[in-house]
């Protein structure tokens, strides 16, 4: 992102939204005087990539529901965000359809009985792959951050593995514990 002072937190993106609320990204961008948006690139059933298969504890060849989005800031691409759900969680739901999900995925998942209670994020850096460069408008040799977020329910059921790709220059901050302690 162009604004080096922009430091975000994951918590708002993991909480279900109230009826009529916009998505967390739109709210965060607006608070900072920008326009946030996203473009749905694909939604449907696919074979799980290796990292997702491992994170979700799936067997070889097992399929998942994916929602692939291009995240925009003031109409410019700033992130690729792919959310993968076990078919047992999202099959036959609006998450598998190529349309906007009112209230966002976490709100729908809550309605389906899946609430994230345990989140593990793994961050790595590397060179952008060709498809990532094309979507994010990067040149060959550009570096990216890759974040794999696994969300489980309170009973340990894996409900989502999200793969996010961000151009070099992003700043990730993590807070452990409660505010004010």
GROMACS .gro file of C-alpha atoms in nm:
model
  181
    1UNK     CA    1   0.000   0.000   0.000
    2UNK     CA    2   0.112   0.349  -0.065
    3UNK     CA    3   0.054   0.468   0.292
    4UNK     CA    4   0.344   0.339   0.505
    5UNK     CA    5   0.156   0.432   0.824
    6UNK     CA    6  -0.128   0.193   0.739
    7UNK     CA    7  -0.109  -0.088   0.992
    8UNK     CA    8  -0.404  -0.321   1.004
    9UNK     CA    9  -0.525  -0.590   1.238
   10UNK     CA   10  -0.688  -0.920   1.150
   11UNK     CA   11  -0.959  -0.920   1.420
   12UNK     CA   12  -1.220  -0.715   1.228
   13UNK     CA   13  -1.191  -0.955   0.934
   14UNK     CA   14  -1.267  -1.255   1.154
   15UNK     CA   15  -1.579  -1.115   1.323
   16UNK     CA   16  -1.930  -1.157   1.176
   17UNK     CA   17  -2.092  -0.830   1.065
   18UNK     CA   18  -2.421  -0.687   1.185
   19UNK     CA   19  -2.710  -0.664   0.940
   20UNK     CA   20  -2.662  -0.367   0.707
   21UNK     CA   21  -2.291  -0.323   0.786
   22UNK     CA   22  -2.047  -0.308   0.499
   23UNK     CA   23  -1.752  -0.547   0.489
   24UNK     CA   24  -1.449  -0.494   0.715
   25UNK     CA   25  -1.219  -0.384   0.429
   26UNK     CA   26  -1.462  -0.117   0.308
   27UNK     CA   27  -1.495   0.013   0.666
   28UNK     CA   28  -1.118   0.016   0.728
   29UNK     CA   29  -1.044   0.198   0.403
   30UNK     CA   30  -1.319   0.455   0.467
   31UNK     CA   31  -1.183   0.530   0.817
   32UNK     CA   32  -0.856   0.619   0.648
   33UNK     CA   33  -1.017   0.838   0.382
   34UNK     CA   34  -0.999   0.581   0.101
   35UNK     CA   35  -1.238   0.363  -0.095
   36UNK     CA   36  -1.202  -0.009  -0.039
   37UNK     CA   37  -1.349  -0.270  -0.265
   38UNK     CA   38  -1.303  -0.613  -0.411
   39UNK     CA   39  -1.362  -0.798  -0.733
   40UNK     CA   40  -1.463  -1.163  -0.723
   41UNK     CA   41  -1.237  -1.349  -0.966
   42UNK     CA   42  -1.372  -1.701  -0.908
   43UNK     CA   43  -1.602  -1.895  -0.679
   44UNK     CA   44  -1.666  -2.267  -0.687
   45UNK     CA   45  -1.528  -2.611  -0.622
   46UNK     CA   46  -1.160  -2.682  -0.699
   47UNK     CA   47  -0.891  -2.927  -0.598
   48UNK     CA   48  -0.718  -2.798  -0.286
   49UNK     CA   49  -0.364  -2.662  -0.332
   50UNK     CA   50  -0.103  -2.845  -0.122
   51UNK     CA   51  -0.072  -2.575   0.149
   52UNK     CA   52  -0.450  -2.557   0.186
   53UNK     CA   53  -0.490  -2.934   0.187
   54UNK     CA   54  -0.231  -2.962   0.464
   55UNK     CA   55  -0.381  -2.676   0.667
   56UNK     CA   56  -0.734  -2.815   0.646
   57UNK     CA   57  -0.622  -3.175   0.703
   58UNK     CA   58  -0.764  -3.298   0.372
   59UNK     CA   59  -0.663  -3.607   0.177
   60UNK     CA   60  -0.495  -3.604  -0.166
   61UNK     CA   61  -0.733  -3.492  -0.438
   62UNK     CA   62  -0.997  -3.371  -0.193
   63UNK     CA   63  -1.185  -3.072  -0.326
   64UNK     CA   64  -1.270  -2.743  -0.156
   65UNK     CA   65  -1.484  -2.438  -0.218
   66UNK     CA   66  -1.275  -2.133  -0.312
   67UNK     CA   67  -1.359  -1.764  -0.326
   68UNK     CA   68  -1.080  -1.580  -0.509
   69UNK     CA   69  -1.089  -1.202  -0.478
   70UNK     CA   70  -0.881  -0.909  -0.592
   71UNK     CA   71  -0.878  -0.653  -0.310
   72UNK     CA   72  -0.884  -0.290  -0.425
   73UNK     CA   73  -0.791   0.040  -0.265
   74UNK     CA   74  -0.917   0.344  -0.455
   75UNK     CA   75  -0.975   0.106  -0.751
   76UNK     CA   76  -0.611  -0.013  -0.750
   77UNK     CA   77  -0.521  -0.377  -0.670
   78UNK     CA   78  -0.348  -0.422  -0.334
   79UNK     CA   79  -0.399  -0.791  -0.252
   80UNK     CA   80  -0.507  -1.127  -0.383
   81UNK     CA   81  -0.722  -1.306  -0.127
   82UNK     CA   82  -0.827  -1.668  -0.176
   83UNK     CA   83  -1.051  -1.824   0.088
   84UNK     CA   84  -1.081  -2.204   0.085
   85UNK     CA   85  -1.353  -2.396   0.270
   86UNK     CA   86  -1.405  -2.770   0.310
   87UNK     CA   87  -1.696  -2.885   0.091
   88UNK     CA   88  -1.859  -3.015   0.411
   89UNK     CA   89  -1.869  -2.654   0.537
   90UNK     CA   90  -1.945  -2.448   0.224
   91UNK     CA   91  -2.076  -2.686  -0.043
   92UNK     CA   92  -2.422  -2.586  -0.162
   93UNK     CA   93  -2.404  -2.246   0.011
   94UNK     CA   94  -2.368  -1.896  -0.136
   95UNK     CA   95  -1.992  -1.926  -0.071
   96UNK     CA   96  -1.976  -2.163  -0.369
   97UNK     CA   97  -2.156  -1.919  -0.599
   98UNK     CA   98  -1.996  -1.639  -0.804
   99UNK     CA   99  -2.181  -1.355  -0.634
  100UNK     CA  100  -2.144  -1.123  -0.337
  101UNK     CA  101  -2.227  -1.275   0.001
  102UNK     CA  102  -2.430  -1.023   0.205
  103UNK     CA  103  -2.246  -0.952   0.531
  104UNK     CA  104  -1.942  -1.143   0.407
  105UNK     CA  105  -1.824  -1.499   0.448
  106UNK     CA  106  -1.771  -1.492   0.826
  107UNK     CA  107  -2.129  -1.374   0.877
  108UNK     CA  108  -2.266  -1.653   0.658
  109UNK     CA  109  -2.040  -1.908   0.828
  110UNK     CA  110  -2.179  -1.802   1.168
  111UNK     CA  111  -2.533  -1.854   1.034
  112UNK     CA  112  -2.423  -2.203   0.924
  113UNK     CA  113  -2.290  -2.278   1.275
  114UNK     CA  114  -1.919  -2.214   1.214
  115UNK     CA  115  -1.756  -1.948   1.431
  116UNK     CA  116  -1.381  -1.898   1.426
  117UNK     CA  117  -1.224  -1.947   1.768
  118UNK     CA  118  -0.863  -2.034   1.686
  119UNK     CA  119  -0.661  -1.856   1.418
  120UNK     CA  120  -0.307  -1.936   1.311
  121UNK     CA  121  -0.125  -1.722   1.054
  122UNK     CA  122   0.192  -1.812   0.869
  123UNK     CA  123   0.374  -1.535   0.681
  124UNK     CA  124   0.642  -1.581   0.416
  125UNK     CA  125   0.804  -1.367   0.150
  126UNK     CA  126   0.913  -1.447  -0.203
  127UNK     CA  127   0.901  -1.340  -0.563
  128UNK     CA  128   0.561  -1.291  -0.720
  129UNK     CA  129   0.443  -1.565  -0.954
  130UNK     CA  130   0.330  -1.459  -1.301
  131UNK     CA  131  -0.042  -1.471  -1.219
  132UNK     CA  132   0.019  -1.267  -0.901
  133UNK     CA  133   0.216  -1.008  -1.100
  134UNK     CA  134  -0.062  -0.977  -1.357
  135UNK     CA  135  -0.341  -0.930  -1.100
  136UNK     CA  136  -0.142  -0.696  -0.877
  137UNK     CA  137   0.021  -0.496  -1.160
  138UNK     CA  138   0.374  -0.589  -1.053
  139UNK     CA  139   0.689  -0.614  -1.260
  140UNK     CA  140   0.900  -0.927  -1.296
  141UNK     CA  141   1.122  -0.974  -0.993
  142UNK     CA  142   0.875  -0.805  -0.756
  143UNK     CA  143   0.859  -0.939  -0.401
  144UNK     CA  144   0.537  -1.028  -0.222
  145UNK     CA  145   0.425  -1.134   0.123
  146UNK     CA  146   0.215  -1.448   0.143
  147UNK     CA  147  -0.006  -1.504   0.443
  148UNK     CA  148  -0.176  -1.837   0.512
  149UNK     CA  149  -0.448  -1.804   0.776
  150UNK     CA  150  -0.612  -2.115   0.919
  151UNK     CA  151  -0.934  -2.064   1.115
  152UNK     CA  152  -1.081  -2.338   1.336
  153UNK     CA  153  -1.398  -2.357   1.542
  154UNK     CA  154  -1.388  -2.394   1.922
  155UNK     CA  155  -1.395  -2.773   1.886
  156UNK     CA  156  -1.093  -2.763   1.651
  157UNK     CA  157  -1.280  -2.812   1.322
  158UNK     CA  158  -1.092  -2.641   1.038
  159UNK     CA  159  -1.341  -2.410   0.866
  160UNK     CA  160  -1.129  -2.186   0.641
  161UNK     CA  161  -0.779  -2.157   0.501
  162UNK     CA  162  -0.710  -1.820   0.343
  163UNK     CA  163  -0.413  -1.744   0.120
  164UNK     CA  164  -0.336  -1.375   0.079
  165UNK     CA  165  -0.070  -1.226  -0.147
  166UNK     CA  166   0.042  -0.868  -0.085
  167UNK     CA  167   0.297  -0.656  -0.269
  168UNK     CA  168   0.626  -0.570  -0.100
  169UNK     CA  169   0.589  -0.276   0.135
  170UNK     CA  170   0.294  -0.410   0.339
  171UNK     CA  171   0.331  -0.392   0.713
  172UNK     CA  172   0.179  -0.663   0.933
  173UNK     CA  173   0.131  -0.607   1.306
  174UNK     CA  174   0.023  -0.873   1.553
  175UNK     CA  175  -0.115  -0.809   1.899
  176UNK     CA  176  -0.127  -1.085   2.158
  177UNK     CA  177  -0.343  -1.050   2.467
  178UNK     CA  178  -0.601  -0.789   2.550
  179UNK     CA  179  -0.578  -0.416   2.490
  180UNK     CA  180  -0.484  -0.210   2.790
  181UNK     CA  181  -0.310  -0.494   2.975
   0.00000   0.00000   0.00000
